[in-house]
XYZ file of C-alpha atoms in Angstrom:
613
model
C 0.000 0.000 0.000
C 2.821 2.401 0.880
C 4.545 1.719 -2.440
C 1.278 2.178 -4.306
C 0.662 5.542 -2.629
C 4.193 6.908 -3.068
C 5.645 5.058 -6.096
C 8.002 7.789 -7.324
C 9.602 8.507 -3.969
C 9.938 4.784 -3.321
C 11.615 4.333 -6.710
C 14.128 7.083 -5.847
C 14.876 5.476 -2.477
C 15.275 1.976 -3.974
C 17.444 3.329 -6.780
C 19.728 4.914 -4.183
C 19.828 1.655 -2.250
C 20.642 -0.355 -5.395
C 23.431 2.067 -6.292
C 24.798 1.631 -2.782
C 24.577 -2.174 -3.046
C 26.291 -2.331 -6.433
C 29.054 -0.060 -5.164
C 29.531 -2.325 -2.121
C 30.086 -5.335 -4.397
C 32.316 -3.294 -6.679
C 34.289 -2.045 -3.684
C 34.945 -5.602 -2.571
C 36.462 -6.518 -5.927
C 38.408 -3.256 -6.159
C 39.857 -3.877 -2.682
C 40.740 -7.420 -3.766
C 42.438 -6.079 -6.875
C 44.357 -3.505 -4.872
C 45.601 -6.155 -2.448
C 46.319 -8.817 -5.088
C 47.608 -6.646 -7.921
C 49.192 -3.693 -6.084
C 50.026 -4.518 -2.468
C 51.270 -8.125 -2.877
C 53.533 -7.323 -5.900
C 54.858 -4.251 -4.101
C 55.764 -6.371 -1.079
C 57.420 -8.924 -3.354
C 59.434 -6.244 -5.221
C 60.187 -4.162 -2.197
C 58.993 -1.035 -4.009
C 55.652 0.671 -4.660
C 54.342 1.526 -8.120
C 53.098 5.071 -7.596
C 50.911 5.057 -10.704
C 49.159 1.828 -9.738
C 48.660 3.062 -6.177
C 47.206 6.365 -7.406
C 44.841 4.533 -9.754
C 43.697 2.280 -6.892
C 43.122 5.276 -4.643
C 41.144 7.059 -7.378
C 39.006 3.963 -7.956
C 38.233 3.603 -4.244
C 37.479 7.328 -3.957
C 35.129 7.203 -6.948
C 33.285 4.204 -5.533
C 33.002 5.945 -2.153
C 31.475 9.011 -3.804
C 28.913 6.846 -5.586
C 28.135 5.048 -2.327
C 27.519 8.426 -0.666
C 25.164 9.382 -3.505
C 23.328 6.078 -3.034
C 23.059 6.591 0.727
C 21.775 10.133 0.249
C 19.129 9.071 -2.273
C 18.059 6.113 -0.142
C 17.735 8.017 3.112
C 16.162 11.102 1.587
C 13.591 9.050 -0.324
C 12.803 6.779 2.632
C 12.461 9.749 4.992
C 10.205 11.665 2.608
C 8.070 8.582 2.050
C 7.723 7.701 5.725
C 6.893 11.198 6.957
C 4.521 11.945 4.075
C 2.595 8.737 4.738
C 2.428 9.452 8.463
C 1.195 12.992 7.839
C -1.356 11.820 5.251
C -2.790 9.138 7.533
C -2.918 11.429 10.539
C -5.051 13.736 8.411
C -7.216 10.817 7.252
C -7.745 9.548 10.789
C -8.604 13.042 12.038
C -10.944 13.611 9.104
C -12.614 10.299 9.903
C -13.066 11.328 13.522
C -14.896 14.442 12.360
C -17.121 12.430 10.001
C -18.135 9.792 12.549
C -21.181 10.498 14.748
C -21.008 11.332 18.437
C -22.379 7.902 19.303
C -19.192 6.334 17.894
C -17.000 8.718 19.885
C -18.899 7.894 23.058
C -17.972 4.217 22.645
C -14.244 4.917 22.249
C -11.908 6.302 24.913
C -10.232 9.608 24.128
C -6.799 8.189 24.952
C -7.311 5.403 22.419
C -8.306 7.903 19.737
C -5.262 10.038 20.474
C -3.093 6.930 20.227
C -4.710 5.987 16.896
C -3.874 9.367 15.379
C -0.364 9.520 16.787
C 1.588 6.450 17.882
C -0.479 3.941 15.869
C -0.010 5.896 12.623
C 3.663 6.287 13.423
C 4.027 2.561 14.105
C 2.109 1.589 10.961
C 4.608 3.334 8.685
C 7.758 2.907 10.759
C 9.131 0.055 8.555
C 9.108 2.421 5.572
C 12.467 3.890 6.667
C 14.472 0.632 6.292
C 12.272 -0.828 3.502
C 14.146 0.667 0.490
C 17.440 -0.359 2.103
C 16.103 -3.900 2.508
C 14.952 -4.039 -1.138
C 18.339 -2.778 -2.285
C 20.002 -5.331 -0.024
C 18.079 -8.140 -1.719
C 19.392 -6.922 -5.068
C 22.869 -6.743 -3.568
C 22.596 -10.295 -2.194
C 21.541 -11.655 -5.575
C 24.479 -9.842 -7.156
C 26.826 -11.143 -4.440
C 25.696 -14.772 -4.948
C 26.206 -14.466 -8.717
C 29.640 -12.953 -8.121
C 30.526 -15.798 -5.765
C 29.556 -18.433 -8.324
C 31.572 -16.622 -10.986
C 34.544 -16.555 -8.604
C 34.432 -20.069 -7.144
C 31.725 -22.663 -6.531
C 33.078 -23.643 -3.092
C 32.967 -20.067 -1.816
C 29.495 -19.698 -3.329
C 28.305 -22.672 -1.261
C 29.479 -20.905 1.873
C 27.371 -17.898 0.869
C 24.370 -20.128 0.142
C 24.694 -21.554 3.654
C 25.037 -18.211 5.448
C 22.387 -16.114 3.687
C 19.448 -18.558 4.118
C 20.460 -18.941 7.767
C 20.180 -15.168 8.160
C 16.728 -15.140 6.557
C 15.541 -18.027 8.731
C 16.763 -16.323 11.885
C 15.021 -13.097 10.896
C 11.721 -14.929 10.279
C 11.888 -16.669 13.663
C 12.701 -13.340 15.285
C 9.728 -11.656 13.604
C 7.261 -14.346 14.670
C 8.385 -14.267 18.281
C 8.374 -10.468 18.334
C 4.852 -10.034 16.892
C 2.742 -10.735 20.030
C 5.097 -8.699 22.206
C 4.886 -5.666 19.929
C 1.101 -5.948 19.675
C 0.725 -6.004 23.454
C 3.079 -3.056 23.849
C 1.131 -1.042 21.263
C -2.159 -1.767 23.043
C -0.685 -0.746 26.401
C 0.600 2.514 24.890
C -3.007 3.419 24.048
C -4.218 2.443 27.525
C -1.525 4.533 29.215
C -2.476 7.474 26.994
C -6.143 6.968 27.882
C -5.535 6.930 31.639
C -3.313 10.003 31.430
C -5.881 11.936 29.392
C -8.700 10.937 31.724
C -6.734 11.995 34.808
C -5.756 15.364 33.312
C -9.234 16.021 31.929
C -10.758 15.167 35.292
C -8.204 17.133 37.298
C -10.951 19.067 39.083
C -12.628 15.883 40.326
C -9.297 14.268 41.208
C -8.194 17.217 43.335
C -11.493 18.035 45.002
C -12.095 14.372 45.886
C -8.529 13.833 47.091
C -7.863 11.072 44.568
C -4.323 12.084 43.596
C -2.698 9.036 45.176
C -5.223 6.617 43.682
C -4.910 8.108 40.192
C -1.134 8.020 40.478
C -1.288 4.358 41.504
C -3.652 3.523 38.628
C -1.346 5.217 36.139
C 1.721 3.603 37.688
C 0.191 0.130 37.420
C -0.487 0.486 33.706
C 2.858 2.106 32.953
C 4.462 -0.768 34.840
C 2.742 -3.205 32.506
C 3.959 -1.185 29.506
C 7.467 -1.163 30.958
C 7.401 -4.949 31.344
C 6.092 -5.361 27.790
C 8.854 -3.168 26.392
C 11.452 -4.998 28.474
C 10.178 -8.231 26.958
C 10.659 -6.697 23.496
C 14.144 -5.552 24.431
C 15.064 -8.922 25.930
C 14.102 -10.748 22.736
C 15.954 -8.176 20.648
C 18.982 -8.594 22.904
C 18.898 -12.340 22.303
C 18.594 -12.216 18.519
C 20.775 -9.183 17.741
C 24.048 -10.937 18.671
C 23.036 -13.945 16.578
C 22.283 -11.734 13.595
C 25.631 -10.020 14.053
C 27.535 -13.295 14.498
C 26.346 -15.154 11.394
C 28.060 -12.872 8.828
C 31.247 -12.979 10.921
C 31.102 -16.783 10.930
C 30.553 -16.595 7.179
C 33.696 -14.490 6.798
C 35.655 -16.985 8.902
C 34.345 -19.887 6.797
C 35.307 -18.038 3.611
C 38.846 -17.575 4.897
C 39.160 -21.271 5.847
C 37.660 -22.599 2.608
C 39.417 -19.913 0.605
C 42.801 -20.818 2.059
C 42.252 -24.416 0.967
C 41.121 -23.354 -2.503
C 44.072 -20.945 -2.751
C 46.520 -23.756 -1.912
C 44.822 -25.874 -4.569
C 45.321 -23.067 -7.095
C 41.574 -22.769 -7.753
C 41.458 -19.079 -6.808
C 43.898 -16.178 -6.556
C 44.731 -13.924 -3.641
C 42.731 -11.167 -5.326
C 39.617 -13.358 -5.436
C 40.021 -14.541 -1.843
C 40.407 -11.003 -0.493
C 37.447 -9.810 -2.581
C 35.132 -12.540 -1.258
C 36.275 -12.124 2.359
C 35.808 -8.367 2.161
C 32.402 -8.864 0.534
C 31.200 -10.986 3.457
C 32.501 -8.366 5.870
C 30.678 -5.435 4.277
C 27.465 -7.428 3.713
C 26.910 -7.877 7.454
C 25.426 -4.406 7.954
C 23.147 -4.223 4.867
C 21.714 -7.669 5.603
C 20.576 -6.286 8.967
C 18.230 -3.962 7.074
C 16.080 -6.974 6.228
C 16.039 -7.844 9.905
C 15.011 -4.299 10.789
C 12.011 -4.494 8.459
C 10.993 -7.892 9.811
C 11.495 -6.720 13.392
C 9.260 -3.668 12.880
C 6.549 -5.533 10.970
C 4.726 -6.859 14.078
C 4.444 -3.385 15.570
C 3.520 -2.008 12.157
C 0.759 -4.591 11.721
C -0.576 -3.859 15.208
C -0.570 -0.123 14.525
C -2.170 -0.536 11.096
C -4.952 -2.732 12.511
C -5.810 -0.011 15.013
C -5.671 2.724 12.355
C -7.771 0.685 9.939
C -10.402 0.182 12.649
C -10.939 3.938 12.558
C -10.776 4.305 8.781
C -13.213 1.391 8.276
C -15.630 2.542 10.982
C -19.156 3.049 9.729
C -21.975 5.264 10.882
C -20.971 8.620 9.460
C -23.833 10.886 8.569
C -24.659 11.277 4.911
C -25.981 14.631 3.788
C -28.401 15.471 1.031
C -28.287 18.052 -1.733
C -31.039 20.430 -0.590
C -29.834 23.911 0.292
C -31.794 26.460 2.288
C -31.454 30.039 1.091
C -28.500 31.486 3.056
C -29.775 35.010 2.461
C -33.236 34.280 3.904
C -33.649 36.735 6.821
C -36.643 34.958 8.287
C -36.339 32.738 11.354
C -36.547 29.013 10.680
C -39.330 26.642 11.628
C -38.311 23.453 13.440
C -40.576 20.413 13.410
C -40.522 17.036 15.168
C -42.929 14.439 13.801
C -43.349 11.124 15.668
C -39.634 10.984 16.505
C -38.186 7.889 18.202
C -34.574 7.618 19.327
C -32.377 5.108 21.145
C -28.688 5.442 21.959
C -26.461 2.754 20.538
C -25.126 0.280 23.118
C -21.476 0.220 24.136
C -21.284 -3.354 22.829
C -22.991 -4.541 19.649
C -24.771 -7.511 21.264
C -26.482 -5.334 23.900
C -29.828 -3.588 23.329
C -29.861 0.159 22.825
C -31.237 2.602 25.396
C -34.617 3.961 24.328
C -34.709 7.704 25.024
C -37.504 9.246 22.960
C -40.815 7.933 21.735
C -43.556 9.583 19.660
C -42.149 13.086 20.136
C -44.094 15.598 18.055
C -43.948 19.384 18.385
C -43.096 22.517 16.400
C -40.987 25.588 17.033
C -42.768 28.172 14.858
C -40.734 30.800 13.041
C -39.632 33.582 15.383
C -41.026 31.898 18.490
C -39.354 30.607 21.642
C -40.133 27.104 22.872
C -38.833 25.784 26.199
C -38.180 22.107 26.929
C -38.816 21.224 30.563
C -38.613 17.853 32.229
C -36.856 15.817 34.894
C -33.421 14.330 34.449
C -33.474 11.618 31.792
C -36.554 12.967 30.049
C -34.658 13.413 26.762
C -34.262 17.197 26.612
C -30.620 17.231 25.517
C -31.307 14.424 23.057
C -33.956 16.608 21.407
C -31.421 19.438 21.259
C -28.914 17.095 19.584
C -31.539 15.950 17.076
C -32.444 19.551 16.271
C -28.879 20.323 15.154
C -28.388 16.812 13.749
C -25.629 15.613 16.030
C -27.616 12.384 15.925
C -30.385 11.092 13.675
C -33.798 9.820 14.695
C -34.402 6.066 14.503
C -37.833 6.814 13.084
C -39.899 9.894 12.442
C -38.602 13.123 10.944
C -36.946 16.317 12.107
C -37.499 19.193 9.675
C -36.232 22.722 9.087
C -38.629 24.885 7.114
C -40.428 21.694 6.164
C -37.304 19.954 4.800
C -36.048 16.746 6.423
C -32.681 17.628 7.973
C -31.202 14.461 6.429
C -31.798 15.952 2.977
C -29.915 19.174 3.715
C -26.295 19.797 2.813
C -23.851 20.060 5.714
C -23.182 23.727 4.980
C -26.854 24.576 4.803
C -27.534 22.921 8.154
C -24.641 24.593 9.985
C -25.509 27.946 8.422
C -29.130 27.761 9.572
C -28.990 26.326 13.088
C -26.566 26.786 15.994
C -26.267 24.910 19.285
C -24.979 26.387 22.525
C -24.184 23.389 24.713
C -24.697 23.043 28.434
C -20.954 22.760 29.091
C -19.169 25.522 27.145
C -16.067 24.622 25.160
C -13.524 27.367 24.523
C -10.412 26.938 22.387
C -6.963 27.899 23.652
C -6.918 30.998 21.467
C -7.952 34.633 21.477
C -11.466 35.885 22.174
C -11.735 37.006 18.552
C -10.685 33.608 17.177
C -13.092 31.783 19.493
C -16.039 33.788 18.244
C -15.195 34.221 14.560
C -13.774 30.697 13.996
C -12.340 31.954 10.675
C -15.852 32.102 9.222
C -16.168 34.421 6.220
C -17.979 37.693 6.779
C -17.384 37.812 10.546
C -15.141 40.778 11.317
C -14.639 42.756 14.504
C -17.926 44.616 14.037
C -19.878 41.360 13.901
C -17.898 39.967 16.844
C -18.725 42.975 19.043
C -22.390 42.834 18.003
C -22.555 39.173 19.061
C -20.774 39.977 22.327
C -23.276 42.752 23.090
C -26.189 40.431 22.444
C -24.649 37.811 24.725
C -24.055 40.420 27.440
C -20.312 39.697 27.126
C -19.004 42.946 25.653
C -18.397 44.468 29.084
C -16.059 41.819 30.451
C -14.285 41.372 27.079
C -13.599 45.118 26.864
C -12.104 44.927 30.369
C -9.693 42.128 29.453
C -6.013 43.145 29.147
C -5.909 42.800 25.352
C -9.607 42.923 24.552
C -10.424 40.692 21.594
C -6.754 39.663 21.374
C -6.714 38.219 24.906
C -5.683 34.570 25.074
C -8.268 32.717 27.148
C -6.196 29.608 27.943
C -6.991 25.935 27.507
C -10.767 25.408 27.705
C -11.042 29.073 28.724
C -9.158 28.533 31.989
C -8.724 32.297 32.508
C -12.501 32.905 32.393
C -15.290 32.181 34.826
C -18.021 29.675 34.013
C -20.516 32.414 33.203
C -18.010 34.199 30.976
C -17.315 31.003 29.053
C -21.046 30.454 28.552
C -21.542 33.989 27.223
C -18.511 33.596 24.957
C -19.897 30.397 23.405
C -23.303 32.054 23.042
C -21.651 34.956 21.205
C -19.863 32.437 18.967
C -23.220 30.957 17.943
C -24.851 34.349 17.442
C -21.985 35.668 15.289
C -23.071 33.283 12.547
C -26.579 34.844 12.609
C -28.428 31.504 12.845
C -32.097 31.321 11.965
C -32.629 28.703 14.685
C -30.805 28.836 18.020
C -30.791 25.793 20.306
C -29.813 26.529 23.911
C -29.119 23.444 26.020
C -29.193 25.089 29.456
C -26.616 27.442 27.978
C -26.965 30.231 30.562
C -27.054 28.229 33.796
C -23.793 29.742 35.100
C -24.736 33.417 34.640
C -26.596 35.709 36.947
C -30.400 35.395 36.504
C -30.641 39.105 35.656
C -27.983 38.712 32.954
C -29.774 35.626 31.653
C -33.047 37.558 31.451
C -31.312 40.356 29.520
C -29.780 37.845 27.094
C -33.076 36.072 26.427
C -34.938 39.353 26.083
C -32.351 40.532 23.565
C -32.705 37.337 21.572
C -36.475 37.813 21.368
C -36.307 41.386 20.077
C -34.964 41.535 16.535
C -33.085 44.688 15.626
C -30.139 45.919 13.551
C -27.664 43.903 15.623
C -30.059 41.087 16.444
C -30.882 38.499 13.771
C -34.419 37.224 13.666
C -34.238 33.734 15.077
C -36.360 30.943 16.464
C -35.274 29.596 19.836
C -35.465 26.112 21.343
C -34.230 26.264 24.920
C -33.694 23.546 27.504
C -34.799 25.507 30.568
C -34.753 25.098 34.346
C -35.192 28.582 35.796
C -38.723 29.881 36.163
C -37.671 33.232 34.657
C -36.328 31.462 31.564
C -39.387 29.276 31.194
C -41.732 32.240 31.621
C -40.151 34.010 28.628
C -41.062 31.149 26.296
C -44.074 31.389 23.992
C -44.734 27.692 24.564
C -43.453 25.074 27.004
C -43.038 21.413 26.086
C -43.137 19.220 29.202
C -41.390 15.844 28.875
C -41.432 12.725 31.008
C -39.580 9.502 30.144
C -38.914 10.589 26.569
C -42.490 11.541 25.721
C -44.364 14.828 25.428
C -46.769 14.850 28.352
C -48.124 18.367 28.042
C -47.657 21.632 26.185
C -48.840 25.174 26.658
C -47.793 28.414 28.274
C -46.020 28.417 31.601
C -49.091 29.620 33.580
C -51.311 27.031 31.872
C -49.022 24.115 32.707
C -48.407 25.400 36.202
C -52.155 25.337 36.829
C -53.046 22.076 35.064
C -50.048 19.716 35.252
C -49.069 18.719 38.822
C -45.794 17.070 37.756
C -44.739 20.239 35.968
C -45.631 22.426 38.930
C -43.710 20.203 41.324
C -40.635 20.171 39.075
C -40.551 23.948 38.580
C -41.035 24.488 42.306
C -38.147 22.111 43.025
C -35.936 24.021 40.587
C -36.841 27.290 42.311
C -35.954 25.888 45.716
C -32.638 24.542 44.431
C -31.872 27.894 42.815
C -32.611 29.755 46.058
C -30.406 27.368 48.027
C -27.629 27.741 45.434
C -27.761 31.529 45.662
C -27.633 31.399 49.457
C -24.655 29.029 49.340
C -22.670 30.577 46.502
C -24.196 33.977 45.790
C -25.772 35.004 42.501
C -23.166 33.099 40.564
C -23.995 29.835 42.306
C -25.396 26.910 40.407
C -29.024 27.522 39.580
C -30.357 24.002 39.213
C -29.906 20.521 40.640
C -26.786 18.667 39.529
C -27.143 16.493 36.463
C -24.404 14.195 35.136
C -22.269 15.589 32.348
C -20.460 13.253 29.960
C -17.508 14.788 28.040
C -17.578 13.480 24.490
C -14.426 12.657 22.602
C -15.347 14.972 19.762
C -14.362 17.983 21.788
C -18.008 19.095 22.200
C -19.231 18.584 25.761
C -22.975 18.150 26.025
C -25.186 16.598 28.638
C -26.308 13.112 27.740
C -29.806 13.567 29.159
C -31.271 10.120 28.901
């Protein structure tokens, strides 16, 4: 596959390796000629022929230059090929991650995915570096065997005994190394996963006093990786001396057999020196074959893990229908008999049913609030509205068009989600809001910040829009991060805005100002429909209609006063939220948490949303 993807670079690398191999054989015979035709006669005469010595030196220098050219071509080509393949497959793996649905990411640990894109890709193409050298070495070995037969059949038999022994030893080495390399590669991913989980959950680890336990958990797995790598090193330490010894034994055998053949007059001193030198210089190139075979098990293990990502199915297919991007009117969202179940962690297990027979509409320009207890399916509806997931049955429509028929660009240009847990990139305020989207300059950024009630704190930052906010917005408060992500969504002027409890960390008065601003279209405020997952009474009261959910089904709908008077479950839930909000404000002030705790599951895609099942 590597050769098929990079044929020209591979050809350059192999050509360099072949040139090197031919020059090695030629060097052996030139050295033999120098010894037999220059050195030995000079010793016999007691004088040195300067012309012959100069010619020998020139020949050796010329061959050395050609060998350097071969080495340069081989290494340059192999390096280019290896690094280009690694870069290409890192891009493919990352592109695949972005294409696969959130349900797939939820079933795969973040550490494993990081390992797939990094160490697994690196391992998969690691044998590319010695591969051209190994191919050139095979050519060199064939040439060496032919040269041996041309020189003397007895010396050729020695070569035929040594070279197959080297191949056999390399094959045995590769087979024994394979399971060890596979285990080590798997443990690398597990170590990466534990490390990522510990760092990502640093807040929980520190507040719960789990530092020692997390350290012990990481130490246990790194100990297993250490033992696996020691096992690899031990096997390599056993076979490396054998692979080094065989060519040396071959040289010794050549000298013994050659001495006999020389006494018999079958060969000359020149031929004996040439063959002995050839065996000496072949020891290193032959190791290149061993390097390829030694790396193959790790390469296969890495490629299997990379291919698992590339072959993964479930990516969303988009249609060819495009909504008018210049349409200034707010969008209409419709749910018609929607059913949804989350995919199980393991294929043989049943899925978790979350929604059933959900039907409602968010009319153009109106605000609809989703209210319900934990696990009612509110966040799942929000995910369906922006097509993070697809319904198992039923339809979700925008302006009457099934969202599955829309192009990806049309969908993202029409609807925006502000998630419950805000995600902020380690970049400037400007970059976090604009996201390099065309048509969003500083004027549009400030307009979105004003609408999100964030312009005040951004203006007070040391560098304003150019302020670096740190990883995940570490330099900002929770409420500031929420308003920043809200401004990011508003900067794109969406026609439908989905708020999944997106203002829970801000002061209730600020939240009321934000929601009031969203409802009143003006020069800086795009006309938009709003679907909001709500918990505060003030938020719910601003909605034109409230959808009350229980166990994944729409139980009631109407205005807040109507439901409060006619639906006991709704009244009890809203009252409980109010009590929790009051207690939170007493405990932590206005910035305290405004609703009961609900579990948050960080998804591997980088978007953190509540999995409200």
